[in-house]
Short mmCIF file of C-alpha atoms in Angstrom, two decimals:
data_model
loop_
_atom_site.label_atom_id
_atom_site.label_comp_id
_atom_site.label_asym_id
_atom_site.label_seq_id
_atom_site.Cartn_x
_atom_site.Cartn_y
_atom_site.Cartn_z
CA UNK A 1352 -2.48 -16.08 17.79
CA UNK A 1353 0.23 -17.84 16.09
CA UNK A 1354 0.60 -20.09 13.55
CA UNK A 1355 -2.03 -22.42 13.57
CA UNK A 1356 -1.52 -26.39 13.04
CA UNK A 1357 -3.52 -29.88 13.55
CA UNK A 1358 -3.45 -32.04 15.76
CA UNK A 1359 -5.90 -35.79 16.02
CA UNK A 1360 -8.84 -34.28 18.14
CA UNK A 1361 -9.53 -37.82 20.29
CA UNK A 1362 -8.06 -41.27 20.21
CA UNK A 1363 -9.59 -43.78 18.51
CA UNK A 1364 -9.57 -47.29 16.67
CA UNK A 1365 -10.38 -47.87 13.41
CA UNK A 1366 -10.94 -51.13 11.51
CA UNK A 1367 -10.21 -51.69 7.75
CA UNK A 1368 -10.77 -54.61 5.82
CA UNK A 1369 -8.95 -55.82 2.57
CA UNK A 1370 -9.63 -59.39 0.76
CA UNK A 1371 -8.60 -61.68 4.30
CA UNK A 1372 -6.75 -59.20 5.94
CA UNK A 1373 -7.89 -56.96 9.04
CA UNK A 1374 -5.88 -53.90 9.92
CA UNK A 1375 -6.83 -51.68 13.09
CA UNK A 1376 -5.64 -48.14 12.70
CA UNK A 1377 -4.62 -46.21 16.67
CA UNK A 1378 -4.41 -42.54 16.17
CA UNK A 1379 -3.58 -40.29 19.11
CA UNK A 1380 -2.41 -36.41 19.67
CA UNK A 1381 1.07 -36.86 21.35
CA UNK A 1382 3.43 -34.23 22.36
CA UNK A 1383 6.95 -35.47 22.93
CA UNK A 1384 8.88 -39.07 21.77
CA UNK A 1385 8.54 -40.40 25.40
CA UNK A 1386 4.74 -40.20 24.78
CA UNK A 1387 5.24 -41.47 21.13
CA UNK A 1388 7.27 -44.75 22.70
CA UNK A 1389 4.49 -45.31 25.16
CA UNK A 1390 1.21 -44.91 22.88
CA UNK A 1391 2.88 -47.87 20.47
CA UNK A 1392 4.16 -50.24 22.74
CA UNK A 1393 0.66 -50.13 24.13
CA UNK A 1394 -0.37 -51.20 21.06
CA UNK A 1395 2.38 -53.92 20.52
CA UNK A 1396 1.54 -54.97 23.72
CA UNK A 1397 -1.93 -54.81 22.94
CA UNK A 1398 -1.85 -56.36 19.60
CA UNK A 1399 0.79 -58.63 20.27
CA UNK A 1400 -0.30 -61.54 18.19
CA UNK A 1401 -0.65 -59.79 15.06
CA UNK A 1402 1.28 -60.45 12.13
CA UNK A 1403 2.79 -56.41 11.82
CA UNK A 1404 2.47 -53.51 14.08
CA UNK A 1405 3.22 -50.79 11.80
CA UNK A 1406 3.61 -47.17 13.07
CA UNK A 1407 4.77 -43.51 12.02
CA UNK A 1408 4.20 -40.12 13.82
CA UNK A 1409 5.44 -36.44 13.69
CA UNK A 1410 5.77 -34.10 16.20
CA UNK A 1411 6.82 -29.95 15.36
CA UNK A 1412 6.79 -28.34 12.33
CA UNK A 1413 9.54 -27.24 9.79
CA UNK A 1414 12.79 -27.91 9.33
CA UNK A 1415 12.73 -28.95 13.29
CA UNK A 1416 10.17 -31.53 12.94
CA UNK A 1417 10.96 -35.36 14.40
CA UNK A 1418 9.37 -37.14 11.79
CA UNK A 1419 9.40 -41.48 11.79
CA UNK A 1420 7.79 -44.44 10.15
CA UNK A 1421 8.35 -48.13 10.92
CA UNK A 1422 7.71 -50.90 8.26
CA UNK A 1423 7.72 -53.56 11.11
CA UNK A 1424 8.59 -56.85 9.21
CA UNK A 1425 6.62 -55.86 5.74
CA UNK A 1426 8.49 -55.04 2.65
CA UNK A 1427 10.64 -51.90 2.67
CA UNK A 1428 8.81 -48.82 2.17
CA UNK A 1429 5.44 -50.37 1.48
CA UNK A 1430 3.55 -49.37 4.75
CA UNK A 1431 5.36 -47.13 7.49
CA UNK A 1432 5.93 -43.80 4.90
CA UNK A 1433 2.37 -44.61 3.86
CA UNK A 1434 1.27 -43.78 7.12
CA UNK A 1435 3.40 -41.09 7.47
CA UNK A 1436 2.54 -39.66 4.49
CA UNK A 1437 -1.33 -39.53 5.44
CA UNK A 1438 -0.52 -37.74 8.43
CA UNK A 1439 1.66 -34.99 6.48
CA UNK A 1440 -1.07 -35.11 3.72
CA UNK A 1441 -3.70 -34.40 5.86
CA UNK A 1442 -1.54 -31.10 7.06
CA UNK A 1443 -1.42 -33.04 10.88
CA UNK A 1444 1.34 -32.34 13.47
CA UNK A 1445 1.89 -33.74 17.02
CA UNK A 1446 0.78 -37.37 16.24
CA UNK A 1447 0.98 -40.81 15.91
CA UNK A 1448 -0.56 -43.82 13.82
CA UNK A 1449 -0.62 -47.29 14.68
CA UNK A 1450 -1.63 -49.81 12.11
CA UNK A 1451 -1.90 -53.11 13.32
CA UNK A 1452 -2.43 -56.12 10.87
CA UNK A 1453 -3.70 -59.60 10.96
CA UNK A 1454 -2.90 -61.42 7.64
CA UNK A 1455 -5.37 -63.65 6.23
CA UNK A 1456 -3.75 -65.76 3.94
CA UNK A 1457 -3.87 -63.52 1.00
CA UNK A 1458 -1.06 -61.58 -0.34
CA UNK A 1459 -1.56 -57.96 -1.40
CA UNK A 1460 1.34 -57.17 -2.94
CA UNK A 1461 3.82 -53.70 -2.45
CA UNK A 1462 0.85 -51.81 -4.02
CA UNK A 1463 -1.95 -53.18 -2.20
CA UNK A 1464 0.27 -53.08 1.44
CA UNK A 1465 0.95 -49.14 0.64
CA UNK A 1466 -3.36 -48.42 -0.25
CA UNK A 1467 -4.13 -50.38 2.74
CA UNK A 1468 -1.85 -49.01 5.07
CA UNK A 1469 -2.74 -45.37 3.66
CA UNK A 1470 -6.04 -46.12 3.62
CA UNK A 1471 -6.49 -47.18 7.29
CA UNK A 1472 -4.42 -44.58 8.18
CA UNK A 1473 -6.66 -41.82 6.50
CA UNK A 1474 -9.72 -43.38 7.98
CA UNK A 1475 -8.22 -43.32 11.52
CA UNK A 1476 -7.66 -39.58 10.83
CA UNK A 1477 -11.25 -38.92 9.65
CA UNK A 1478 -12.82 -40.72 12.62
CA UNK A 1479 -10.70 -38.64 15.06
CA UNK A 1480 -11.27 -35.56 13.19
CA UNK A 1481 -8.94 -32.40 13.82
CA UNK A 1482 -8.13 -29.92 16.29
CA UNK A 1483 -6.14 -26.91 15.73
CA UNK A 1484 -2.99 -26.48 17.63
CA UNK A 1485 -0.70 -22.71 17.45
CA UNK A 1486 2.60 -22.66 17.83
CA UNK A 1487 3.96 -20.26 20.84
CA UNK A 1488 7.55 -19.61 22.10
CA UNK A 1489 8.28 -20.18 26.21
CA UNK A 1490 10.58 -17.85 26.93
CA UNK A 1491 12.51 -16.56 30.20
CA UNK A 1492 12.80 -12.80 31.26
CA UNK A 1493 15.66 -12.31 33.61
CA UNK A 1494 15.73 -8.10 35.01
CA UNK A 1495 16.43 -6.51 38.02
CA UNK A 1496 13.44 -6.38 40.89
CA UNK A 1497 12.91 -2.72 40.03
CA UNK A 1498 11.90 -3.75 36.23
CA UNK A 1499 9.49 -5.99 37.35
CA UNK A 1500 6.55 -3.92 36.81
CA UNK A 1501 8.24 -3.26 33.51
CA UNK A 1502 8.05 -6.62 32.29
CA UNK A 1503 4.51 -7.49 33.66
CA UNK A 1504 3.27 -4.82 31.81
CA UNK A 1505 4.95 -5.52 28.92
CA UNK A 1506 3.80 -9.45 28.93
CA UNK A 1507 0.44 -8.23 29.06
CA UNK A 1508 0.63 -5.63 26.38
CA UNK A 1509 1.36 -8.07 24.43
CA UNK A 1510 -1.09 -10.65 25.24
CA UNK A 1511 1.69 -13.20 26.52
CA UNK A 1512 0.49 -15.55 29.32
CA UNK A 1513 2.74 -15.33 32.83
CA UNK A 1514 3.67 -18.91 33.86
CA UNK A 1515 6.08 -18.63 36.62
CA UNK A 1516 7.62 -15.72 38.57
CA UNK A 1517 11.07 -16.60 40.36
CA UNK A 1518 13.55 -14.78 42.34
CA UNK A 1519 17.68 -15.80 42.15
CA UNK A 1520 19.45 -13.81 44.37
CA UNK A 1521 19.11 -9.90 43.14
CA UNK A 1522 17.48 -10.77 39.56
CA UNK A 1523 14.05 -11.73 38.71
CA UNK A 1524 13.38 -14.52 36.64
CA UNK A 1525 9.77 -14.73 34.72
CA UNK A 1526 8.77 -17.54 32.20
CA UNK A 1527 5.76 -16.88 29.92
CA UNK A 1528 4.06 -18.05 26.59
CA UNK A 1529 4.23 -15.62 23.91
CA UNK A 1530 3.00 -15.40 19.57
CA UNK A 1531 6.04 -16.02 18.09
CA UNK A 1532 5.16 -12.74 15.94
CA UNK A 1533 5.08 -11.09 18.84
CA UNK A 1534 8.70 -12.29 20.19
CA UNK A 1535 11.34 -9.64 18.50
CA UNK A 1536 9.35 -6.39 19.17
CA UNK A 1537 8.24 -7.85 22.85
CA UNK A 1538 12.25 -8.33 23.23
CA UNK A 1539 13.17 -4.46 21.76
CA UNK A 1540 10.67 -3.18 23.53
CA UNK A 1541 11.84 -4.50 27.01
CA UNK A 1542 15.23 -3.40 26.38
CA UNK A 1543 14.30 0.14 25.30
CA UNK A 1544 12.24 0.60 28.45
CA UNK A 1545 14.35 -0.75 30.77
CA UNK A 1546 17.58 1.11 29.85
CA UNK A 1547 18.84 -2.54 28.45
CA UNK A 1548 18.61 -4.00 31.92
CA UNK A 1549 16.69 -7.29 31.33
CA UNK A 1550 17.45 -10.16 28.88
CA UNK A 1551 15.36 -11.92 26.86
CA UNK A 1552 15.40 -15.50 25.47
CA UNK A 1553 13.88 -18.22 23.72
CA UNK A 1554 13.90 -21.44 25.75
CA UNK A 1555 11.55 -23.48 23.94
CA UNK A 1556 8.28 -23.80 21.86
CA UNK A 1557 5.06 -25.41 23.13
CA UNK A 1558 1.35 -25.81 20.97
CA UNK A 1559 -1.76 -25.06 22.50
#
């Protein structure tokens, strides 16, 4: 099926104590930066008389992967990379932490701000627990009307999932979901049986 990855299973809140300061921790599964942007200026917006609202997601995997943390106003490095460290730690992908705090008069210093901020991160994760998520290329098909049945066939052979079926003029244009294992011989294959009439490519990647 795929490489398999994890994502937050539900959204939730979290609340973590340290000497006189409170920090809430917002976890959420989120697939794209738009989504990212709205999930923490909810929380700003939300939490908008708190002293820091610190945040840090990651969406893909590999060398491709958008990756961010955000001290918000506290000391450089001390609670942003924290977070984003749980979330790598705990092998997540597709999501975003939002650790809001209220200070209490106490100062914890740069080690105390990076166990807190780690710690209310990894709580946030356990609470949500984890889902799994696999990896699978979209890709487009375009062939001649008479390969159709070719390609159809094909996509099921190899246990791709059809999403759309167009028609441009005299070609045939059909976007499915496919195991990225699967992607290279699917391709050969195509062009084999349809005499090289049909092109095949990669036009993004999508978890389920």
């Amino acid at each position: 099926m795929g490489k398999v990855f994890f994502t937050p299973d539900r959204q939730v809140e979290v609340v973590y104590k340290v000497k006189d300061s409170k920090f809430y921790g917002n976890i959420s599964r989120v697939d794209s930066e738009e989504e990212v942007r709205k999930f923490i200026n909810n929380i700003k917006s939300t939490y908008h008389d708190a002293t820091h609202n610190v945040s840090a997601y990651k969406i893909g995997e590999g060398d491709r992967a958008l990756k961010y943390s955000d001290d918000d106003g506290e000391p450089a490095g001390s609670s942003g990379p924290p977070v984003l460290r749980a979330i790598e730690g705990e092998g997540l992908t597709n999501t975003v932490i939002v650790v809001t705090r209220y200070f209490g008069g106490t100062k914890l210093g740069i080690g105390g701000l990076i166990r807190a901020y780690g710690n209310t991160a990894r709580l946030a994760i356990k609470e949500s627990g984890k889902k799994k998520l696999t990896l699978q290329y979209k890709i487009k098909v375009l062939t001649n009307y008479d390969k159709l049945g070719t390609v159809l066939g094909q996509s099921e052979a190899f246990h791709s999932r059809i999403l759309s079926t167009e028609y441009e003029n005299d070609r045939v244009v059909v976007t499915l979901r496919i195991n990225p294992d699967f992607f290279t011989k699917f391709k050969d294959v195509l062009i084999e049986l349809t005499g090289n009439r049909v092109e095949v490519k990669k036009s993004g990647e999508v978890y389920i």
